[in-house]
Short mmCIF file of C-alpha atoms and ligand atoms in Angstrom, two decimals:
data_model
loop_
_atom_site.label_atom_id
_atom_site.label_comp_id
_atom_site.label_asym_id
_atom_site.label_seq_id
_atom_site.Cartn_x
_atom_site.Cartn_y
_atom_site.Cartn_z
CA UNK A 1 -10.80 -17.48 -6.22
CA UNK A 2 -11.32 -18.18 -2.57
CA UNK A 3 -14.88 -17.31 -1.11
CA UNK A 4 -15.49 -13.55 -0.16
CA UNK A 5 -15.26 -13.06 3.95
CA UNK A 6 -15.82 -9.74 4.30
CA UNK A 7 -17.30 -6.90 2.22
CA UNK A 8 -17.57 -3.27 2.18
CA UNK A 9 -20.16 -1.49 0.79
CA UNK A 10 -20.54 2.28 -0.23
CA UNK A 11 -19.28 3.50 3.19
CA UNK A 12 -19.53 7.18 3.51
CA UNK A 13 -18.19 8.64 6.32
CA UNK A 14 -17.97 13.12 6.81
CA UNK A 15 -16.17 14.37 9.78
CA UNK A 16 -16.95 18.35 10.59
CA UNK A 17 -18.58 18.35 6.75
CA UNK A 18 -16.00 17.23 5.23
CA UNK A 19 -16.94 13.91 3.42
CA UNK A 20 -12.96 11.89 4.51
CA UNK A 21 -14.75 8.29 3.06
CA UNK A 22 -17.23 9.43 -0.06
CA UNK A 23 -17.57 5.74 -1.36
CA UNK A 24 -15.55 3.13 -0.23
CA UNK A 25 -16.24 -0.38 -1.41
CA UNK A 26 -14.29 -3.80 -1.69
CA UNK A 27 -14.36 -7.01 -0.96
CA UNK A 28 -11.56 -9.39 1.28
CA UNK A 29 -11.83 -12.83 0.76
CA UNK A 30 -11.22 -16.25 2.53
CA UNK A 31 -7.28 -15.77 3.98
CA UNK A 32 -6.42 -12.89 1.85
CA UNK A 33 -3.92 -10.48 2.90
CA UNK A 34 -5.09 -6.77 1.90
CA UNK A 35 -3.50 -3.89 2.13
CA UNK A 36 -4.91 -0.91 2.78
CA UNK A 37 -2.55 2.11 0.89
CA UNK A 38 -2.53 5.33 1.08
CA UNK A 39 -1.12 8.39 2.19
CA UNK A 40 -1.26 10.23 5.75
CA UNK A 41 -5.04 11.46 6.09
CA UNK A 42 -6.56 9.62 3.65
CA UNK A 43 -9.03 8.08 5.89
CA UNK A 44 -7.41 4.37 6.26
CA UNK A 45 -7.77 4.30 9.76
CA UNK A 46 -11.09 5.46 9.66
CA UNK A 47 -12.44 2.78 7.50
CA UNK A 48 -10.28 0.19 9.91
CA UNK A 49 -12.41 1.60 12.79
CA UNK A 50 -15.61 1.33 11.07
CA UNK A 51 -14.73 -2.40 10.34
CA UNK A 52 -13.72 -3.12 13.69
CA UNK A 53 -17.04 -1.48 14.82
CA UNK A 54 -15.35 0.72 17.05
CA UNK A 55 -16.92 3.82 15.12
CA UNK A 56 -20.04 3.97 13.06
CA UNK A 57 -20.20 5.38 9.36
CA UNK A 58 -22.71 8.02 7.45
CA UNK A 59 -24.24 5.53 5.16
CA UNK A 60 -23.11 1.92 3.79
CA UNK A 61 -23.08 -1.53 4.74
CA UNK A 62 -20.29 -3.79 6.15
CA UNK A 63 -21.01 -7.48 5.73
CA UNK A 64 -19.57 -10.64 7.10
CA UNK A 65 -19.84 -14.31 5.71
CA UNK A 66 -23.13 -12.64 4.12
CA UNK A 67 -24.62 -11.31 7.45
CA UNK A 68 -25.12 -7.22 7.81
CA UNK A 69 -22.94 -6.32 10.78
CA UNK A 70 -23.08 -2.98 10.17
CA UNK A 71 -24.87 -2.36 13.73
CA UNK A 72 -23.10 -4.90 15.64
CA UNK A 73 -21.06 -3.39 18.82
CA UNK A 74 -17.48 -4.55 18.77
CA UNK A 75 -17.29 -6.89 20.91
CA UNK A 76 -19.54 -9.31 18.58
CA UNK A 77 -17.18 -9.24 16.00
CA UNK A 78 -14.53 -11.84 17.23
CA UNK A 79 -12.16 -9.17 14.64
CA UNK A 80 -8.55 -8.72 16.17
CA UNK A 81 -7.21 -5.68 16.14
CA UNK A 82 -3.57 -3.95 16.50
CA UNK A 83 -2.58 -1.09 16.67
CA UNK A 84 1.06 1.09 15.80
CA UNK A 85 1.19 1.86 19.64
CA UNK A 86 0.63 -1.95 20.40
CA UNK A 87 -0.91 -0.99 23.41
CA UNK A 88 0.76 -3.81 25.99
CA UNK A 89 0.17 -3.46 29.16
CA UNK A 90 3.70 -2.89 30.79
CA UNK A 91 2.62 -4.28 34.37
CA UNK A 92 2.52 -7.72 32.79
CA UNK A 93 4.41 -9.97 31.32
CA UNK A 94 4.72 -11.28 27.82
CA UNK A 95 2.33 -14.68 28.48
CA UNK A 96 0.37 -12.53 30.56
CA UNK A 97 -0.39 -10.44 27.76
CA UNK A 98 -1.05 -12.89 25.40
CA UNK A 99 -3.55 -14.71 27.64
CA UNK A 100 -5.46 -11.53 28.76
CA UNK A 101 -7.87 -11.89 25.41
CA UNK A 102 -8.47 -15.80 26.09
CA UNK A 103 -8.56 -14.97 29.84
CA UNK A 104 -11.26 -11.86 29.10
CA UNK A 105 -13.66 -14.62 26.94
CA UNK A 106 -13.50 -17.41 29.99
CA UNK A 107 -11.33 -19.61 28.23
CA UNK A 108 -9.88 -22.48 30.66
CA UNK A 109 -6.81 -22.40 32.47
CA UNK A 110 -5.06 -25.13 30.48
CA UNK A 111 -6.56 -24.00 27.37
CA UNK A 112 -4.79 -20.56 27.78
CA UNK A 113 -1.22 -22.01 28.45
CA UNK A 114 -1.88 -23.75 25.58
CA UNK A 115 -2.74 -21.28 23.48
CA UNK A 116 0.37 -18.81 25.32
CA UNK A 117 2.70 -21.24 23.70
CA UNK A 118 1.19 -21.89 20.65
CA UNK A 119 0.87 -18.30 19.95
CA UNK A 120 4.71 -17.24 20.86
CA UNK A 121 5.79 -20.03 18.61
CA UNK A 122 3.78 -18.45 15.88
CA UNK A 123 5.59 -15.85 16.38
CA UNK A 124 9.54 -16.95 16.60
CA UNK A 125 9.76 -15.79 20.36
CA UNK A 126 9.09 -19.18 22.60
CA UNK A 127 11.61 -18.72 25.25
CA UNK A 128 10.31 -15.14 26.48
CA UNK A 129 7.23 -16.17 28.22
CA UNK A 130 8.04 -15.04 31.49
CA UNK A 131 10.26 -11.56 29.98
CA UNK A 132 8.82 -8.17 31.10
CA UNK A 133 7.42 -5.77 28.39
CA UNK A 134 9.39 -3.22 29.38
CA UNK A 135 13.07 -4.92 28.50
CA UNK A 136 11.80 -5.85 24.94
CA UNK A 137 13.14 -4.17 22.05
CA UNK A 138 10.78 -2.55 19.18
CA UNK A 139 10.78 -5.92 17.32
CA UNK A 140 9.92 -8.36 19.70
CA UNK A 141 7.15 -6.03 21.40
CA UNK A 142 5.67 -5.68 17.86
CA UNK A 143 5.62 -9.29 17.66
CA UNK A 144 4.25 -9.98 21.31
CA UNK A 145 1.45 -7.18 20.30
CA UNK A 146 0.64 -9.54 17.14
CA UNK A 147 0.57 -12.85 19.23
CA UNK A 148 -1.77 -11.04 21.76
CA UNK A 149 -4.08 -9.77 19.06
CA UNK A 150 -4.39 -13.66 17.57
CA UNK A 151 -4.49 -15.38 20.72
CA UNK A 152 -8.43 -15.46 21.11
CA UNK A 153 -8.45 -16.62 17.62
CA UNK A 154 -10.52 -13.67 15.97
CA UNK A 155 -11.94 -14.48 12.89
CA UNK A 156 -10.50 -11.53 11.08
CA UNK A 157 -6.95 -9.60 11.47
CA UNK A 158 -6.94 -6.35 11.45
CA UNK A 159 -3.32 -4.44 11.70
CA UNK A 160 -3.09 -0.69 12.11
CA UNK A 161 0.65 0.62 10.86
CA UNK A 162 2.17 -1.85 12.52
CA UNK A 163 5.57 -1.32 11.65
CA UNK A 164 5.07 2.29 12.15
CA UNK A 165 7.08 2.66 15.05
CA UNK A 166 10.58 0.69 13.84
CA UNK A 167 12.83 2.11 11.95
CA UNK A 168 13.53 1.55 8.49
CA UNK A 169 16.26 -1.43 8.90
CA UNK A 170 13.64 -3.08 11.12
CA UNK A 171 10.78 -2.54 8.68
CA UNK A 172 12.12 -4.48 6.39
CA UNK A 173 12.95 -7.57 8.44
CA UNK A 174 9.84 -7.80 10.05
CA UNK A 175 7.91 -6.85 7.02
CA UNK A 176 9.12 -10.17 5.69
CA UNK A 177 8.58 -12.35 8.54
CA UNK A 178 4.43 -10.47 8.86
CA UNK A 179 4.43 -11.80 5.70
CA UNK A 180 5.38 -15.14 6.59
CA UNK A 181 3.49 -15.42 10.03
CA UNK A 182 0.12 -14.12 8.25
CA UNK A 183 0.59 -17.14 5.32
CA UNK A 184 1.00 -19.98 8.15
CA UNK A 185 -2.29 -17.93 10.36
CA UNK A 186 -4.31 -18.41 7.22
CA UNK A 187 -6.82 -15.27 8.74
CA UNK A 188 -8.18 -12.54 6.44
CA UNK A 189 -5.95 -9.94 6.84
CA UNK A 190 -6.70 -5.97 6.54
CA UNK A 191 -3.16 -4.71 7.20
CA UNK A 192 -2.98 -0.73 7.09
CA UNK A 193 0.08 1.16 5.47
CA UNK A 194 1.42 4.19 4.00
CA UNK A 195 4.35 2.47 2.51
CA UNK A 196 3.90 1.62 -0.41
CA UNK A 197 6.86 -1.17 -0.33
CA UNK A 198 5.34 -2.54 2.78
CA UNK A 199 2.10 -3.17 1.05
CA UNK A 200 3.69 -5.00 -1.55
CA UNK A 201 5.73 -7.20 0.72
CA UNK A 202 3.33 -7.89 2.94
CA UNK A 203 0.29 -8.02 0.68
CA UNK A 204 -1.50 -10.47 -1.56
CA UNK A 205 -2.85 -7.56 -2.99
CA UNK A 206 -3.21 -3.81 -2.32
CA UNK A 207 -6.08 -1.38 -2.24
CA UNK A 208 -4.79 2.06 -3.09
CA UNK A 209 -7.34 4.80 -1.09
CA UNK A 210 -7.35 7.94 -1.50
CA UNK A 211 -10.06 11.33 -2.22
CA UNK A 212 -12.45 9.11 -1.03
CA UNK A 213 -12.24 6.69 -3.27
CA UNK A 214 -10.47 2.92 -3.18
CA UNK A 215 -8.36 3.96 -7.09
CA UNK A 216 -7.42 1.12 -7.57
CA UNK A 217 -7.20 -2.91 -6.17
CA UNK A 218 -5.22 -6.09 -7.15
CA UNK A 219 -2.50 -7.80 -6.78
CA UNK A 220 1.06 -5.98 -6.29
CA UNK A 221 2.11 -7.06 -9.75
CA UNK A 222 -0.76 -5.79 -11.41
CA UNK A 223 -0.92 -2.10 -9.75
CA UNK A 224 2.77 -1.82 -10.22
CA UNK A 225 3.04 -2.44 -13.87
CA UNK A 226 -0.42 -0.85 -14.44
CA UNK A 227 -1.17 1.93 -11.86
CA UNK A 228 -4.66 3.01 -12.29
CA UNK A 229 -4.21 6.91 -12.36
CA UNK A 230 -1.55 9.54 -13.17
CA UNK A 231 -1.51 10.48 -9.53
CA UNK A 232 -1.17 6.36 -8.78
CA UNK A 233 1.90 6.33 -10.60
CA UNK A 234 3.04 9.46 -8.83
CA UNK A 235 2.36 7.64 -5.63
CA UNK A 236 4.11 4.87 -6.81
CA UNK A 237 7.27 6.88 -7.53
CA UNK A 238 6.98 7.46 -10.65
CA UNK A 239 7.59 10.91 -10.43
CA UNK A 240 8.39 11.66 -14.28
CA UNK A 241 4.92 13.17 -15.37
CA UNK A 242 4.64 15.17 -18.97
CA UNK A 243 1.72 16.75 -20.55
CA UNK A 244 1.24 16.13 -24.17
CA UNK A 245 -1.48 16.06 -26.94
CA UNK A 246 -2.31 12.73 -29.13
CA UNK A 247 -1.23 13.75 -32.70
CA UNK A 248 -1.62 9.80 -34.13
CA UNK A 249 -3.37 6.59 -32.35
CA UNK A 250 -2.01 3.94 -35.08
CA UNK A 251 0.53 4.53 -34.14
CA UNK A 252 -0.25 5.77 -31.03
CA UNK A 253 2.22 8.95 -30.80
CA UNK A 254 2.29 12.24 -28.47
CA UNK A 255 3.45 15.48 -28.82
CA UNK A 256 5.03 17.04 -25.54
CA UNK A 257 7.20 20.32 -24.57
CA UNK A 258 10.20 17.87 -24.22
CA UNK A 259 9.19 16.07 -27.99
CA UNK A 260 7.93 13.80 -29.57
CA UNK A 261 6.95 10.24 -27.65
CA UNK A 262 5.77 6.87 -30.00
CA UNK A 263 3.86 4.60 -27.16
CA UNK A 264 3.64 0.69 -27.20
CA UNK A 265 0.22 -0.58 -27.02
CA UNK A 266 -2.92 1.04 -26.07
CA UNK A 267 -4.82 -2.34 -25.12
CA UNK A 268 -8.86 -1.62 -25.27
CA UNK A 269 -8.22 2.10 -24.20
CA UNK A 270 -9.58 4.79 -27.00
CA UNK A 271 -7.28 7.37 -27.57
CA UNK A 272 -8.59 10.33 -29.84
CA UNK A 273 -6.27 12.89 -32.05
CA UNK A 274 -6.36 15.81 -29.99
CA UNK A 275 -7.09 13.88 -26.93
CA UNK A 276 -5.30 15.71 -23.57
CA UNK A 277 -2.90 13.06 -22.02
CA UNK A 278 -0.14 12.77 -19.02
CA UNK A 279 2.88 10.56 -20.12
CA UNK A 280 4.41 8.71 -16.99
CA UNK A 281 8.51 8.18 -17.95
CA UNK A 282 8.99 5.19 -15.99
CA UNK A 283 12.42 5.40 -14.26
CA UNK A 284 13.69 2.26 -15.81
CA UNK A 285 16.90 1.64 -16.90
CA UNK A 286 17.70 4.33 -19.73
CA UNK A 287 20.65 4.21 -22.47
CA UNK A 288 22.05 7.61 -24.13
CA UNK A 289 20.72 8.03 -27.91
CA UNK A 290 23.87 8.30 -29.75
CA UNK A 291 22.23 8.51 -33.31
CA UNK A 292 20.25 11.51 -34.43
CA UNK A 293 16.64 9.92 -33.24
CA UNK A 294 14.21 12.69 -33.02
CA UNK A 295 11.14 11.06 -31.34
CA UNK A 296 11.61 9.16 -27.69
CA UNK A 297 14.32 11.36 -26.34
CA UNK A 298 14.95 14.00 -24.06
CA UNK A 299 17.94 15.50 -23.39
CA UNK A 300 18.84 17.39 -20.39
CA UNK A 301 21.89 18.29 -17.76
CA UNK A 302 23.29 15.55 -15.23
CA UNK A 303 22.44 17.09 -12.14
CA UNK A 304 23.25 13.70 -9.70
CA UNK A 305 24.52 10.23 -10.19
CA UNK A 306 23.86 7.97 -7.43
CA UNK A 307 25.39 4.40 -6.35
CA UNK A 308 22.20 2.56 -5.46
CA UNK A 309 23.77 -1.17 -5.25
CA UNK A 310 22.60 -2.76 -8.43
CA UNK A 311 22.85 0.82 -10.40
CA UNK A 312 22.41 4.22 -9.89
CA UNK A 313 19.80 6.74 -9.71
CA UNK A 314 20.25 9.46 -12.11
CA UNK A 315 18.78 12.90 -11.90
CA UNK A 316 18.47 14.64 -15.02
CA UNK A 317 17.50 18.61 -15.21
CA UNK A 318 15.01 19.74 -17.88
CA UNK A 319 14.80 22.23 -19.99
CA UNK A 320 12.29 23.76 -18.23
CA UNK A 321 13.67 23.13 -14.67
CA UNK A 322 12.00 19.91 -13.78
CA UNK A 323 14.02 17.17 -12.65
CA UNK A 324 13.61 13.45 -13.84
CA UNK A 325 14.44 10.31 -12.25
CA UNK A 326 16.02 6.97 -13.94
CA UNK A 327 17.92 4.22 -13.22
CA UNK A 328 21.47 3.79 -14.88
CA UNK A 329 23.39 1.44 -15.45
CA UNK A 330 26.77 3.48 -14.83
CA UNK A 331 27.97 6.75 -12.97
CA UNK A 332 28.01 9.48 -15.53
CA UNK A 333 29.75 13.15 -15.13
CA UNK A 334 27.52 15.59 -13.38
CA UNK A 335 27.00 18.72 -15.28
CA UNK A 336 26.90 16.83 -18.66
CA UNK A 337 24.26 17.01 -21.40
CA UNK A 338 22.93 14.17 -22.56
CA UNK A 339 20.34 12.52 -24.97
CA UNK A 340 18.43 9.65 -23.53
CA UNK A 341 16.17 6.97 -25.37
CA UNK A 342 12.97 6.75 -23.80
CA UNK A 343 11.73 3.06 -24.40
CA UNK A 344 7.83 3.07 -25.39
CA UNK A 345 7.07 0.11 -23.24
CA UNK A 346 8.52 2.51 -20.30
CA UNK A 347 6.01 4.80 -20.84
CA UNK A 348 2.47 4.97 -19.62
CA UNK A 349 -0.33 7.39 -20.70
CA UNK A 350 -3.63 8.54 -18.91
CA UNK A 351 -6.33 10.22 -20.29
CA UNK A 352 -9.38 12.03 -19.05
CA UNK A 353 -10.47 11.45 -15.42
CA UNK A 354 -7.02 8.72 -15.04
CA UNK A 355 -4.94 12.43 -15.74
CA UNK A 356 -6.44 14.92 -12.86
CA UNK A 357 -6.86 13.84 -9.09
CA UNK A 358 -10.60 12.11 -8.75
CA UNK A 359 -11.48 14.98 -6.23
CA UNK A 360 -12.66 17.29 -8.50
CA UNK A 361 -14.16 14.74 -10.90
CA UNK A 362 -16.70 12.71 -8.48
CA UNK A 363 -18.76 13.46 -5.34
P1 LIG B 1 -5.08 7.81 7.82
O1 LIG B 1 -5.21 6.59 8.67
O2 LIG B 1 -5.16 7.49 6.35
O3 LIG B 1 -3.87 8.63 8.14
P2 LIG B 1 -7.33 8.77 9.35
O4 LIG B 1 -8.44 7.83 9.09
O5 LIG B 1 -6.57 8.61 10.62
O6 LIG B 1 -6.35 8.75 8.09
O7 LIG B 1 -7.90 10.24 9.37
C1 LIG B 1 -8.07 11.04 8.24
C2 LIG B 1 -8.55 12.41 8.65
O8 LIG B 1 -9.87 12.34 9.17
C3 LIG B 1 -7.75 13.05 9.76
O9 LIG B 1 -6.67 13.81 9.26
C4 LIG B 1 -8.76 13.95 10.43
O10 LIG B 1 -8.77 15.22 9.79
C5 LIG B 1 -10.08 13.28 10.17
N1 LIG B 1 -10.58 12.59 11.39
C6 LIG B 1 -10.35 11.31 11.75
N2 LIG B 1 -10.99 11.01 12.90
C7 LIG B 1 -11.65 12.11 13.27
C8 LIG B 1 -12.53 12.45 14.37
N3 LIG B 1 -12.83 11.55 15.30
N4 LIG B 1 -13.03 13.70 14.40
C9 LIG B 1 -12.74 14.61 13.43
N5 LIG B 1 -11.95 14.36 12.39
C10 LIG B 1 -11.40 13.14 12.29
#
């Protein structure tokens, strides 16, 4: 593991009262990529801020390469910052906008030129030196905003939504090429998102905020296949949530309104007979149960099949009138009944504080 850059310690931060960051902690190191996740309001902008300097928090410490910069004004912090709005100034042109940092810290003429071209080629757009901001589309000002926010070579990157303004199509180009530019930068990277398939293409690994609280941080592979929290997994998209009651641990099995569910491992987790738990139905790819199989099933109506390109997304109504997502591997009738086997490694289980939202449980 590389050497830690930056870290964040026990920031609180209360706005009208109202604690938005109750303990927020984690560390960045040496060229990571982080992503901050997590949804609209959870305070990710807020902590970007208090990084940056640009606003001060309750309590906590933020250090950098082991020095306490929690007091230091903003413009000590050689930290680059960009935000959704990029914020170029339309009077100038592109170099002129990507040599206004340099320019601002006294850098030398030829120093600047140099760095003007070194920074557009960064960024795939040599050639538009001398364009006006104004006739650039969405993609190319986004990536003249990015070359502007490296040019004075800050020692940390921090990106604020910065695909927020593109639409979807878009998004997804440029969220590969980020991804690409930040690996050749080699910068720490804080990049702030609410989409949770931008973090994971643009990330080396994701922080997951939210109540307060980072939930949960790795790598994309790791929070994906083992979200930390029932809500996690909601947030992830895993939308099929059930309530049940452990009635066995060895094997671990759970009794539920919809049946009766037999779970793969339980690792080093402690599951106890009676034990409260939320089962999370992954929507992987299901397969009808044709024999009479009484435990790892649930049957329900076809309410929607839907071509997704390498499947479809099938919508299956409940008994009791919720409606369950999986993935399919052909079109089926809509208003059929129909059995499905629920495969054990499909299905995740939280208990205690993993089940409710960590709002109620701490602060
Ligand atoms: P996110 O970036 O996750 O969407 P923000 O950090 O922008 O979240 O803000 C979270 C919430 O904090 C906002 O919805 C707002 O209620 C509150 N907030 C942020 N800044 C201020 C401020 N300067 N004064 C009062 N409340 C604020």
């Amino acid at each position: 593991m590389k050497a830690v850059c930056l870290s964040v310690r026990s920031i609180k931060k209360n706005y009208e009262n109202a604690p938005l960051l109750r303990d927020m902690s984690f560390d960045l190191h040496q060229n990571e990529t982080l992503c901050l996740l997590g949804p609209s309001g959870s305070g990710k902008s807020t902590l970007l801020r208090i990084i940056a300097g640009l606003e001060q928090a309750d309590a906590g410490q933020i250090l950098w390469q082991d020095q306490d910069i929690t007091s230091l004004p903003v413009e000590k912090r050689n930290f680059g910052l960009m935000f959704q709005d990029y914020a170029l100034f339309p009077h100038m042109n592109v170099a002129e906008n990507i040599a206004f940092g340099p320019r601002m810290q006294g850098w030398k003429k030829q120093d600047i030129a140099a760095r003007v071209d070194q920074t557009l080629h960064i960024v795939h757009m040599e050639g538009f030196a001398t364009r006006q901001v104004g006739d650039l589309s969405g993609g190319e000002k986004q990536r003249v905003a990015l070359a502007r926010t490296i040019a004075a070579k800050p020692a940390l990157l921090m990106l604020d939504e910065p695909l927020g303004a593109l639409d979807k199509a878009l998004r997804d180009q440029l969220g590969q090429e980020l991804r690409e530019i930040l690996k050749e930068l080699q910068l720490p990277t804080i990049y702030v998102t609410h989409d949770q398939e931008e973090a994971f293409t643009v990330g080396d690994s994701v922080a997951v905020l939210n109540f307060g609280y980072i939930l949960q941080k790795g790598n994309p592979e790791e929070i994906y296949s083992k979200p930390a929290s029932a809500w996690l997994s909601g947030f992830l998209g895993f939308t099929n949530h059930v309530e049940g009651k452990i009635t066995s641990t060895d094997p671990l099995k759970v009794s539920t309104h919809l049946g009766d569910f037999e779970l793969g491992s339980h690792d080093d987790r402690k599951p106890k007979p009676g034990e409260a738990v939320t089962l999370v139905l992954r929507p992987e790819s299901v397969q009808p149960e044709n024999g009479a199989g009484s435990s790892n099933s649930i049957t329900g109506v076809i309410k929607d099949s839907q071509f997704r390109g390498d499947g479809y997304r099938l919508s299956l109504l409940l008994e009791d009138g919720e409606i369950f997502h999986f993935r399919d591997l052909q079109r089926r009738t809509i208003g059929q009944h129909i059995k499905l086997k629920i495969d054990p490694a499909a299905i995740l289980w939280y208990g205690g504080d993993e089940r409710t939202n960590y709002d109620h449980q701490k602060g």
